[in-house]
Short mmCIF file of C-alpha atoms in Angstrom, two decimals:
data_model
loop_
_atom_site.label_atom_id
_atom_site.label_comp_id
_atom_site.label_asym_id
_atom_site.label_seq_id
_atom_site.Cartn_x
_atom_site.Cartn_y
_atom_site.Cartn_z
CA UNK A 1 -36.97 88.81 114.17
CA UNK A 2 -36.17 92.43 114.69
CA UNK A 3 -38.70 93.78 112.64
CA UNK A 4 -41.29 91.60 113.93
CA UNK A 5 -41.41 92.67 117.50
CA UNK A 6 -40.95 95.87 117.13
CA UNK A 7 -44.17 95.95 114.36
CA UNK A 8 -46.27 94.35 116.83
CA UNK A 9 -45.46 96.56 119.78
CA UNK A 10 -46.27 99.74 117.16
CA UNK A 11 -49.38 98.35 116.24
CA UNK A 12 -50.10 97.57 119.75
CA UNK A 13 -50.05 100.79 120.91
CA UNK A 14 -52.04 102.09 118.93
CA UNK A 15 -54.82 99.87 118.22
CA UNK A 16 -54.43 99.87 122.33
CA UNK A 17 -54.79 103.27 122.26
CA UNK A 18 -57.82 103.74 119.44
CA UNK A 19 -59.71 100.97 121.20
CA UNK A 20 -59.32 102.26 124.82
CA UNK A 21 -60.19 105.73 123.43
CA UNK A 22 -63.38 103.88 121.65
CA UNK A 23 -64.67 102.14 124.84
CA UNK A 24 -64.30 105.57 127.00
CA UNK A 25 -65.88 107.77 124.31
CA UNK A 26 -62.90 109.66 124.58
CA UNK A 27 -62.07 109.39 121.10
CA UNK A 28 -61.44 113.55 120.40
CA UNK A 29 -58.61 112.90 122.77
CA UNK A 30 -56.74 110.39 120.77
CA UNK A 31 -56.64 112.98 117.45
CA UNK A 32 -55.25 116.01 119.39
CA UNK A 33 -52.65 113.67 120.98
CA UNK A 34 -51.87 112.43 117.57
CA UNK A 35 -51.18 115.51 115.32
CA UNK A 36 -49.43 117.34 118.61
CA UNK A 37 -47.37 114.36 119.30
CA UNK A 38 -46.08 114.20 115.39
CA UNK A 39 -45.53 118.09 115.67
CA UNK A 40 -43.62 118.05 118.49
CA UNK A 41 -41.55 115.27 117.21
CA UNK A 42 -40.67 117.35 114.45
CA UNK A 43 -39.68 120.77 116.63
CA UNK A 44 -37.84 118.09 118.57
CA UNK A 45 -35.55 116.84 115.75
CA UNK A 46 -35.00 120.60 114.16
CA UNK A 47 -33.52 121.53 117.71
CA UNK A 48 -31.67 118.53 118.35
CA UNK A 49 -29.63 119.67 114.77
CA UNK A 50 -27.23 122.01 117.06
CA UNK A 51 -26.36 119.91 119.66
CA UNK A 52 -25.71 117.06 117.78
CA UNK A 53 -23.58 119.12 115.28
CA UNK A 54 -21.39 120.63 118.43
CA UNK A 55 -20.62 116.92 119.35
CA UNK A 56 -20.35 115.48 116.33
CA UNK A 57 -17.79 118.60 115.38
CA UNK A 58 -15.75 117.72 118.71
CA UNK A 59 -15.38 113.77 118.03
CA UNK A 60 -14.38 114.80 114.31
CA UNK A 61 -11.55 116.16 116.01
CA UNK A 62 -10.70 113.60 118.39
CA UNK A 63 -10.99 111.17 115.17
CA UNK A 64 -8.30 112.92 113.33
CA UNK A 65 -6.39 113.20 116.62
CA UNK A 66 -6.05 109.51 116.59
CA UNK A 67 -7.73 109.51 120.65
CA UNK A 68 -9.06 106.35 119.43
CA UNK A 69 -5.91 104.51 119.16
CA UNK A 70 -5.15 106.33 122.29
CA UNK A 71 -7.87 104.29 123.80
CA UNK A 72 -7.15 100.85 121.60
CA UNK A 73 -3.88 100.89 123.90
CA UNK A 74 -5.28 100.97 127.48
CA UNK A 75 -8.31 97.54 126.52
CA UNK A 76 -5.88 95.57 124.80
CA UNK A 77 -4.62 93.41 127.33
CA UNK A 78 -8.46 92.97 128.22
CA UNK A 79 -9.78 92.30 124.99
CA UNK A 80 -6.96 89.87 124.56
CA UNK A 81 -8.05 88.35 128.30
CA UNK A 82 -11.50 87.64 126.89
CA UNK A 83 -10.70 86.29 124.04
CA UNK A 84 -8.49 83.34 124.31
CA UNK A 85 -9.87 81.42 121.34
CA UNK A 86 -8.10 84.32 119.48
CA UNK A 87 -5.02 84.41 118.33
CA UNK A 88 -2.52 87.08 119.42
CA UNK A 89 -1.75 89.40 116.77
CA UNK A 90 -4.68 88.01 114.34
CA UNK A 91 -6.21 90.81 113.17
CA UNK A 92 -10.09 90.12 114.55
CA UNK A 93 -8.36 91.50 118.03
CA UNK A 94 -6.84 94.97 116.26
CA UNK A 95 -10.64 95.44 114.94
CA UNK A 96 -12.29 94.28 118.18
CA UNK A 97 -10.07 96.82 120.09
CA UNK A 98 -11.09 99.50 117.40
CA UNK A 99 -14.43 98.85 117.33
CA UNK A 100 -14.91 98.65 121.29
CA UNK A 101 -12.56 102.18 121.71
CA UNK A 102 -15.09 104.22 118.91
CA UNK A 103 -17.70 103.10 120.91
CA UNK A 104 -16.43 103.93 123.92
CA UNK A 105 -15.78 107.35 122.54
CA UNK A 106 -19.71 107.27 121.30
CA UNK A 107 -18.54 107.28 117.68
CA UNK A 108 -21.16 105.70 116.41
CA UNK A 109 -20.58 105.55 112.79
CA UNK A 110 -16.73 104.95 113.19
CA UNK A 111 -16.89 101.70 115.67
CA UNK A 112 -19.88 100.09 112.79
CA UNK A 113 -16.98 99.34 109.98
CA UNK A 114 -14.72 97.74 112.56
CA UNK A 115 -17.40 95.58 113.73
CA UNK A 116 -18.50 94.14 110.92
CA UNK A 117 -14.24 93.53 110.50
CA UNK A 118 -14.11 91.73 113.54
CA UNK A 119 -16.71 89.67 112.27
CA UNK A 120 -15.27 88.71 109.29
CA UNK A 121 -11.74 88.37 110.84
CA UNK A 122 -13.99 85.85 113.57
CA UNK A 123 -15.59 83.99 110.70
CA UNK A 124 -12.27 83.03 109.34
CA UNK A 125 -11.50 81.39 112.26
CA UNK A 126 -14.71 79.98 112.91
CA UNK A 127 -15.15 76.01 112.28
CA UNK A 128 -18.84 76.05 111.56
CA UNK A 129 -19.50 79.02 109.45
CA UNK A 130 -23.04 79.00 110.37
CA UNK A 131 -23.04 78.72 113.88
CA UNK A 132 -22.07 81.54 115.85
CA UNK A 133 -18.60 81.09 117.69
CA UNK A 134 -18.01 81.70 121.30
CA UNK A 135 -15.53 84.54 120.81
CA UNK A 136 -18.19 86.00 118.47
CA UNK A 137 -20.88 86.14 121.24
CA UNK A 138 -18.60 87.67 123.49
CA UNK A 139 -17.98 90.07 121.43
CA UNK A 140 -21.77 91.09 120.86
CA UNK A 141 -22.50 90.93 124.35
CA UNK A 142 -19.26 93.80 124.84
CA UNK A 143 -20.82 95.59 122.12
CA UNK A 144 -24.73 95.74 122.91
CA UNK A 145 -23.10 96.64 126.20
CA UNK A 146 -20.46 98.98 125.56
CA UNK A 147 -19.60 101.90 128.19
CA UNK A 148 -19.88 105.21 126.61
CA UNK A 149 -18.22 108.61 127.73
CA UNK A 150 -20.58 110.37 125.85
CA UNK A 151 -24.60 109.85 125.08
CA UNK A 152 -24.20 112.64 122.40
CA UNK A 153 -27.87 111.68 121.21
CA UNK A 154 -29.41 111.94 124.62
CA UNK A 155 -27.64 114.56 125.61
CA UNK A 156 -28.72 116.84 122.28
CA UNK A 157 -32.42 115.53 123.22
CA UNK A 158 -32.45 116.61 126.91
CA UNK A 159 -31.12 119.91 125.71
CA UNK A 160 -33.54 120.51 122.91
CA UNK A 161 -36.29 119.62 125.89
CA UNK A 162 -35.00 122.82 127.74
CA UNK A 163 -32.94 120.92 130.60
CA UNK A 164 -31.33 123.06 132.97
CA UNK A 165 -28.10 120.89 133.05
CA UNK A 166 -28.18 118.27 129.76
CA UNK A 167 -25.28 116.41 130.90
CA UNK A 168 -25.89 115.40 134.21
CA UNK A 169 -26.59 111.93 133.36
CA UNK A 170 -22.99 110.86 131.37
CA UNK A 171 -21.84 109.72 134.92
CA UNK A 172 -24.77 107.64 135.75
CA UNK A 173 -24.61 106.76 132.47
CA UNK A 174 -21.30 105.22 132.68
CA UNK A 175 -22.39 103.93 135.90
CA UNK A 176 -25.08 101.55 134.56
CA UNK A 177 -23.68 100.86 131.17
CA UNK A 178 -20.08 99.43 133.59
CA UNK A 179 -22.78 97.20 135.46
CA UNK A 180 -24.25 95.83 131.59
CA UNK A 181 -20.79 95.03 130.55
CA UNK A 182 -19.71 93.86 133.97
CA UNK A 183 -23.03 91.07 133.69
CA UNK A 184 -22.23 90.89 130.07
CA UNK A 185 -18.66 89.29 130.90
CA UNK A 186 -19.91 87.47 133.89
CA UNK A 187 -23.70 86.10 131.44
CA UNK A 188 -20.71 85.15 128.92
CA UNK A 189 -18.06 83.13 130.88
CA UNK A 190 -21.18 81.27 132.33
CA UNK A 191 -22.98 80.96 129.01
CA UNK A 192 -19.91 79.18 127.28
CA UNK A 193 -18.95 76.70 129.93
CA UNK A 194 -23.30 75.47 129.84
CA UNK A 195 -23.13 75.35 126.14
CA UNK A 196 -19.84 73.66 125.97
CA UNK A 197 -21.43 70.90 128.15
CA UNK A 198 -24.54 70.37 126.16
CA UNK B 1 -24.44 111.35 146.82
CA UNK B 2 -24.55 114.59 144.72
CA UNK B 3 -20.93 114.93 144.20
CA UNK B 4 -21.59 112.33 141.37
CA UNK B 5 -23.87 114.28 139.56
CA UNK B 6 -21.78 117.10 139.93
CA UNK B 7 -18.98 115.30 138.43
CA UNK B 8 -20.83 114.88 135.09
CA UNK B 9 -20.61 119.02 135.09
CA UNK B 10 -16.68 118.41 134.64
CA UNK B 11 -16.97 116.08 132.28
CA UNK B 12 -18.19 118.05 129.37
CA UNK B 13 -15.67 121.35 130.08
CA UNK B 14 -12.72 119.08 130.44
CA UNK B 15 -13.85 117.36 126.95
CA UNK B 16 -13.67 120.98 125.52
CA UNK B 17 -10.35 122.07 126.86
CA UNK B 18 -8.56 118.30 126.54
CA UNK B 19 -10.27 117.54 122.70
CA UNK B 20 -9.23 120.39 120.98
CA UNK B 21 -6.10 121.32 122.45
CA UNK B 22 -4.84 117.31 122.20
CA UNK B 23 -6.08 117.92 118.20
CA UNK B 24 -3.87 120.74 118.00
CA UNK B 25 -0.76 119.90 119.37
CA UNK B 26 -1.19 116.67 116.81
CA UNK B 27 -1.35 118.44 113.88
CA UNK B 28 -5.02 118.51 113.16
CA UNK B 29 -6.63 121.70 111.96
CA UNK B 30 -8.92 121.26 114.83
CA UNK B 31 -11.33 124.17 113.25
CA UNK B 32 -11.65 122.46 109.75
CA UNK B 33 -11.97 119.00 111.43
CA UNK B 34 -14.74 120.55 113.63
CA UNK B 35 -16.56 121.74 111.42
CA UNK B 36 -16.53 118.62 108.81
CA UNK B 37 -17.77 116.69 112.00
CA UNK B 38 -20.65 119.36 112.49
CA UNK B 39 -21.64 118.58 109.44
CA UNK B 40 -22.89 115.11 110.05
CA UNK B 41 -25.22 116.53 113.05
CA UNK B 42 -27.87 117.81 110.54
CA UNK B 43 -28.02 114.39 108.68
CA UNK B 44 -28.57 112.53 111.95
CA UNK B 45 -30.98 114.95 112.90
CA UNK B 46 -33.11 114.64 110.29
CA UNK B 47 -32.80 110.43 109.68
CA UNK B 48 -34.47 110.40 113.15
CA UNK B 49 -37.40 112.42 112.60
CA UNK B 50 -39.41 109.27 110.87
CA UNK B 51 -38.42 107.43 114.16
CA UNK B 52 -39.57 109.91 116.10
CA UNK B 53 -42.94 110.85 114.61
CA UNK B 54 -43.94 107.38 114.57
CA UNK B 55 -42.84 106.17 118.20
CA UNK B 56 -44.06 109.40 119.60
CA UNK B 57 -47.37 109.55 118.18
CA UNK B 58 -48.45 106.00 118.95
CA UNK B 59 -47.11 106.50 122.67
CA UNK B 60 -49.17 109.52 122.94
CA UNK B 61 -52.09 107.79 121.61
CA UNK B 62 -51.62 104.74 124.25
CA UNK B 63 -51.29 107.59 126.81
CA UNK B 64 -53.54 110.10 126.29
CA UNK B 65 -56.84 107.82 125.47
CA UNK B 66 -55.80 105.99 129.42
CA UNK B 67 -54.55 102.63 128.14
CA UNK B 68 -51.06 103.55 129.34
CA UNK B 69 -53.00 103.82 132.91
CA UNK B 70 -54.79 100.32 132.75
CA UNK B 71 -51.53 98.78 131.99
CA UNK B 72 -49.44 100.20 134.61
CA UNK B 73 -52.78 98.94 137.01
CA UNK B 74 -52.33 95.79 135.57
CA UNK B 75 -48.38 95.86 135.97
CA UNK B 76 -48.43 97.36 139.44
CA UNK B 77 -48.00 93.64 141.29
CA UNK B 78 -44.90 93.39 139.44
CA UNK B 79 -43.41 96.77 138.98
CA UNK B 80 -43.80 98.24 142.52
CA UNK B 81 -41.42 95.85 144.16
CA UNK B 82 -38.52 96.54 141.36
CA UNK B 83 -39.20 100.45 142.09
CA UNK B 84 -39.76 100.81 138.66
CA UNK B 85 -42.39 103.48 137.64
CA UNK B 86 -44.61 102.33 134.84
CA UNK B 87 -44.48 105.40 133.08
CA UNK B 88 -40.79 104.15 131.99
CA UNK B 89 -42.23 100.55 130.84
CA UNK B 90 -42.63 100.96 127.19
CA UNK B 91 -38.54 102.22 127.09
CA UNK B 92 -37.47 99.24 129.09
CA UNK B 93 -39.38 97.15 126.72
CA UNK B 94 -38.24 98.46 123.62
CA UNK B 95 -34.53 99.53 123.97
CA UNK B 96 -33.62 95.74 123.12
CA UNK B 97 -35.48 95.87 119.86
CA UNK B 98 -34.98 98.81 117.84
CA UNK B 99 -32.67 102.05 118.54
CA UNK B 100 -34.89 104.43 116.83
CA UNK B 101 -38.13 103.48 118.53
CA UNK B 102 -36.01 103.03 121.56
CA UNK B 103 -34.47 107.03 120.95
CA UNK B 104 -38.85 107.74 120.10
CA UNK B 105 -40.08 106.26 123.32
CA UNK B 106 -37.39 108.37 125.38
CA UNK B 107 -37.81 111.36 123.26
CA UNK B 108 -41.75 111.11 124.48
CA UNK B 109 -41.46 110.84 128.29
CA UNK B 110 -38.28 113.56 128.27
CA UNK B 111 -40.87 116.07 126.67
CA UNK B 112 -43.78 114.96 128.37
CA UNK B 113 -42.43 115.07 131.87
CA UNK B 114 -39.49 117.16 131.39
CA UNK B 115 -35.76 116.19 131.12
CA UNK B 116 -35.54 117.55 134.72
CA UNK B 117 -37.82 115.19 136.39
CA UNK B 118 -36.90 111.77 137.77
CA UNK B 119 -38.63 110.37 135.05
CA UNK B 120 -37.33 112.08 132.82
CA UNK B 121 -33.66 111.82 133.86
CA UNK B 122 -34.50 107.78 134.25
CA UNK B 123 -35.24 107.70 130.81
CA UNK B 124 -32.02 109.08 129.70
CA UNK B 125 -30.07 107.30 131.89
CA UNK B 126 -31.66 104.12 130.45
CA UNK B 127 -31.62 105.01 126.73
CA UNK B 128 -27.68 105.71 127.30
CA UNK B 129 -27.23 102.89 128.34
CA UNK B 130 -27.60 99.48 126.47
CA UNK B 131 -27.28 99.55 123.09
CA UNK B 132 -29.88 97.88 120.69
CA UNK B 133 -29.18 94.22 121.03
CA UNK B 134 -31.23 92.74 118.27
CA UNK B 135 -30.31 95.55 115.80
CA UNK B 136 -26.50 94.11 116.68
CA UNK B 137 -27.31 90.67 116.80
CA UNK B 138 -29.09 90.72 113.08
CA UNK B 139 -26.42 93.37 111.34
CA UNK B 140 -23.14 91.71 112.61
CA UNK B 141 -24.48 88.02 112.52
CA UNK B 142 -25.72 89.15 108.80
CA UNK B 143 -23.00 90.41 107.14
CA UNK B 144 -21.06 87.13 107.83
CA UNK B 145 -23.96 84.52 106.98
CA UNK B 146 -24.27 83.41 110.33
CA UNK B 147 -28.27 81.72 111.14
CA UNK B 148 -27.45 79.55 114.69
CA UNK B 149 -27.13 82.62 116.82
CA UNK B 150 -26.79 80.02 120.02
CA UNK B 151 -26.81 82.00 123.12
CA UNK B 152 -25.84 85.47 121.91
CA UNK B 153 -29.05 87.05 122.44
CA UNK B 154 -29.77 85.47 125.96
CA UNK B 155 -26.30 87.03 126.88
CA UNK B 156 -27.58 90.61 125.15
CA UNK B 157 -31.01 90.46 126.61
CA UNK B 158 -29.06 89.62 129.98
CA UNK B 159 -26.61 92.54 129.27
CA UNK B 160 -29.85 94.96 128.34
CA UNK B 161 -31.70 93.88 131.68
CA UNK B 162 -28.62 94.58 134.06
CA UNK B 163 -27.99 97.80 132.72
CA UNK B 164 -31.99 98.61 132.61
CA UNK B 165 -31.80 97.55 136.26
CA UNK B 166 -28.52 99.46 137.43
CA UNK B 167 -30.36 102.19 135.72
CA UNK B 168 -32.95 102.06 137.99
CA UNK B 169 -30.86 101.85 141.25
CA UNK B 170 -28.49 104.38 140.38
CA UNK B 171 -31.06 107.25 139.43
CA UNK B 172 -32.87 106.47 142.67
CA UNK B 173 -29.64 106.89 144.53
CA UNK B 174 -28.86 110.27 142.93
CA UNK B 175 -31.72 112.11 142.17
CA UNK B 176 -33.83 110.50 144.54
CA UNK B 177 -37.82 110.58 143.98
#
């Protein structure tokens, strides 16, 4: 389903593109926009390398700190509030609370194991393995939604760009992403109840 | 409100001081584990330059040949009241569906109209923040064998267009127009 939308938008844009560019005879147009567009994209990538690597160095250390345990202990009693269905101390919640923490700390790669835990520990207690559970969809909607402190990616791209001040926009940022998961919890209570009742 | 903005300026010092010295005072050779971590930055770096080349050349295509300017006519009845420039369209639509093309699409319109600009600054502000629902939704609902998705990717997509919205709002507010 993924991969299906997103190869039709592609090839919609440019077969959108070549055929507009046809129609206006402006077709020279399209080829210098191509090869300066896949150069650039390049130069982009090469620059992004030391920003990236500065972040990346600083979260290794707040890894090995253990900040994300540090930050498993302030959302528990919040990931246990939204997830009744679950019991306490069952181990889905521990990996939840991991998962939701490296996120929040924009470690990507770190908060990816723990969710594919959670779902296993979910699936366990799941009565219809093939259906998706409610406590499962709540805890996609937190993740597609997740708050984080640091957009290391954007950040690293506005800076290869030559921004004057790359990190300006962690605290809108936050901003929005709290107003996601806020509609996230609200989309999810609401959700549940109307599927319950079907 | 510019004292916002100007709190984002603490944000990254006080990560600098608080990271490190935290690190240190637990035992972690902060420099070692620094520089292990810095290590990863070159891989991710370089996985994203396929999703970049591709994304950005077929946005500058659209753009540059003016079909990018007959859609946003054709949009205009239903952008203009949201506030929404149309220049910032193609993100919106595809930071649901893939993270890479998502990352492409802003990558474009922060170089093209520079990370400075309210466009620019929009865009990063909206590629921060939603993550890629249906890359989620497939992975996680994958790994455990799981085809009835039921409402999980209405309550994404609802997630997505909130934050996509508050976006919106919230860069007006600071950085004006």
């Amino acid at each position: 389903m993924n991969r299906g939308v997103v190869n039709i938008i592609w090839l919609a844009l440019l077969t959108g593109g070549v055929g507009v560019a046809a129609w206006s005879g402006r077709t020279e147009v399209v080829n210098k926009a191509a090869l300066d567009a896949a150069r650039s994209a390049v130069t982009l990538a090469l620059e992004l390398i030391g920003v990236m690597a500065l972040w990346l160095g600083l979260l290794r250390i707040a890894e090995e700190a253990g900040l994300v345990g540090l930050v498993a202990r302030l959302v528990r009693p919040f990931v246990r509030f939204l997830f009744p269905s679950v019991p306490a101390g069952h181990p889905a919640l521990g990996a939840i609370i991991m998962n939701l923490s490296a996120s929040f700390l924009g470690l990507g790669n770190a908060a990816t194991p723990f969710g594919l835990r959670a779902m296993q520990e979910l699936q366990k207690l799941n009565p219809r393995p093939e259906e998706a559970s409610e406590a499962m969809c709540t805890f996609l909607a937190l993740n597609t939604s997740c708050i984080t402190l640091i957009p290391t990616t954007i950040i690293g791209l506005r800076a290869a760009a030559g921004s004057a001040n790359p990190t300006e926009i962690i605290v809108p940022t936050v901003l929005a992403t709290s107003c996601a998961t806020a509609a996230a919890i609200v989309a999810d209570q609401f959700l549940r109840r109307h599927y319950r009742n079907r | 409100m510019p004292s916002l903005a100007e709190a984002s300026n603490w944000v990254v010092p006080l990560l600098f001081l608080l990271i490190p010295l935290s690190g240190y005072c637990r035992g972690v050779k902060v420099y070692e584990a620094f520089v292990r971590g810095a290590e990863e930055g070159f891989g991710t770096a370089v996985r994203i330059i396929p999703f970049l080349v591709g994304m950005m050349v077929a946005i500058a295509v659209f753009r540059a040949s003016g079909a990018m300017d007959l859609l946003s006519e054709f949009l205009k009845p239903v952008l203009v009241p949201l506030g929404m420039p149309a220049e910032v369209l193609p993100l919106a639509i595809m930071r649901p569906l893939s993270g890479g093309g998502a990352l492409g699409v802003a990558a474009e319109t922060i170089s093209r109209y520079g990370p400075d600009s309210f466009l620019g600054r929009l865009a990063s502000v909206m590629q921060g923040s939603t993550d890629t629902t249906f890359y989620v939704v497939t992975i996680y609902f994958g790994s455990v064998g799981i085809t009835r998705y039921r409402y999980a990717v209405a309550l994404g997509l609802t997630a997505d267009i909130v934050g996509l919205l508050a976006a919106l709002f919230i860069c007006r507010c600071l950085f004006q127009i």
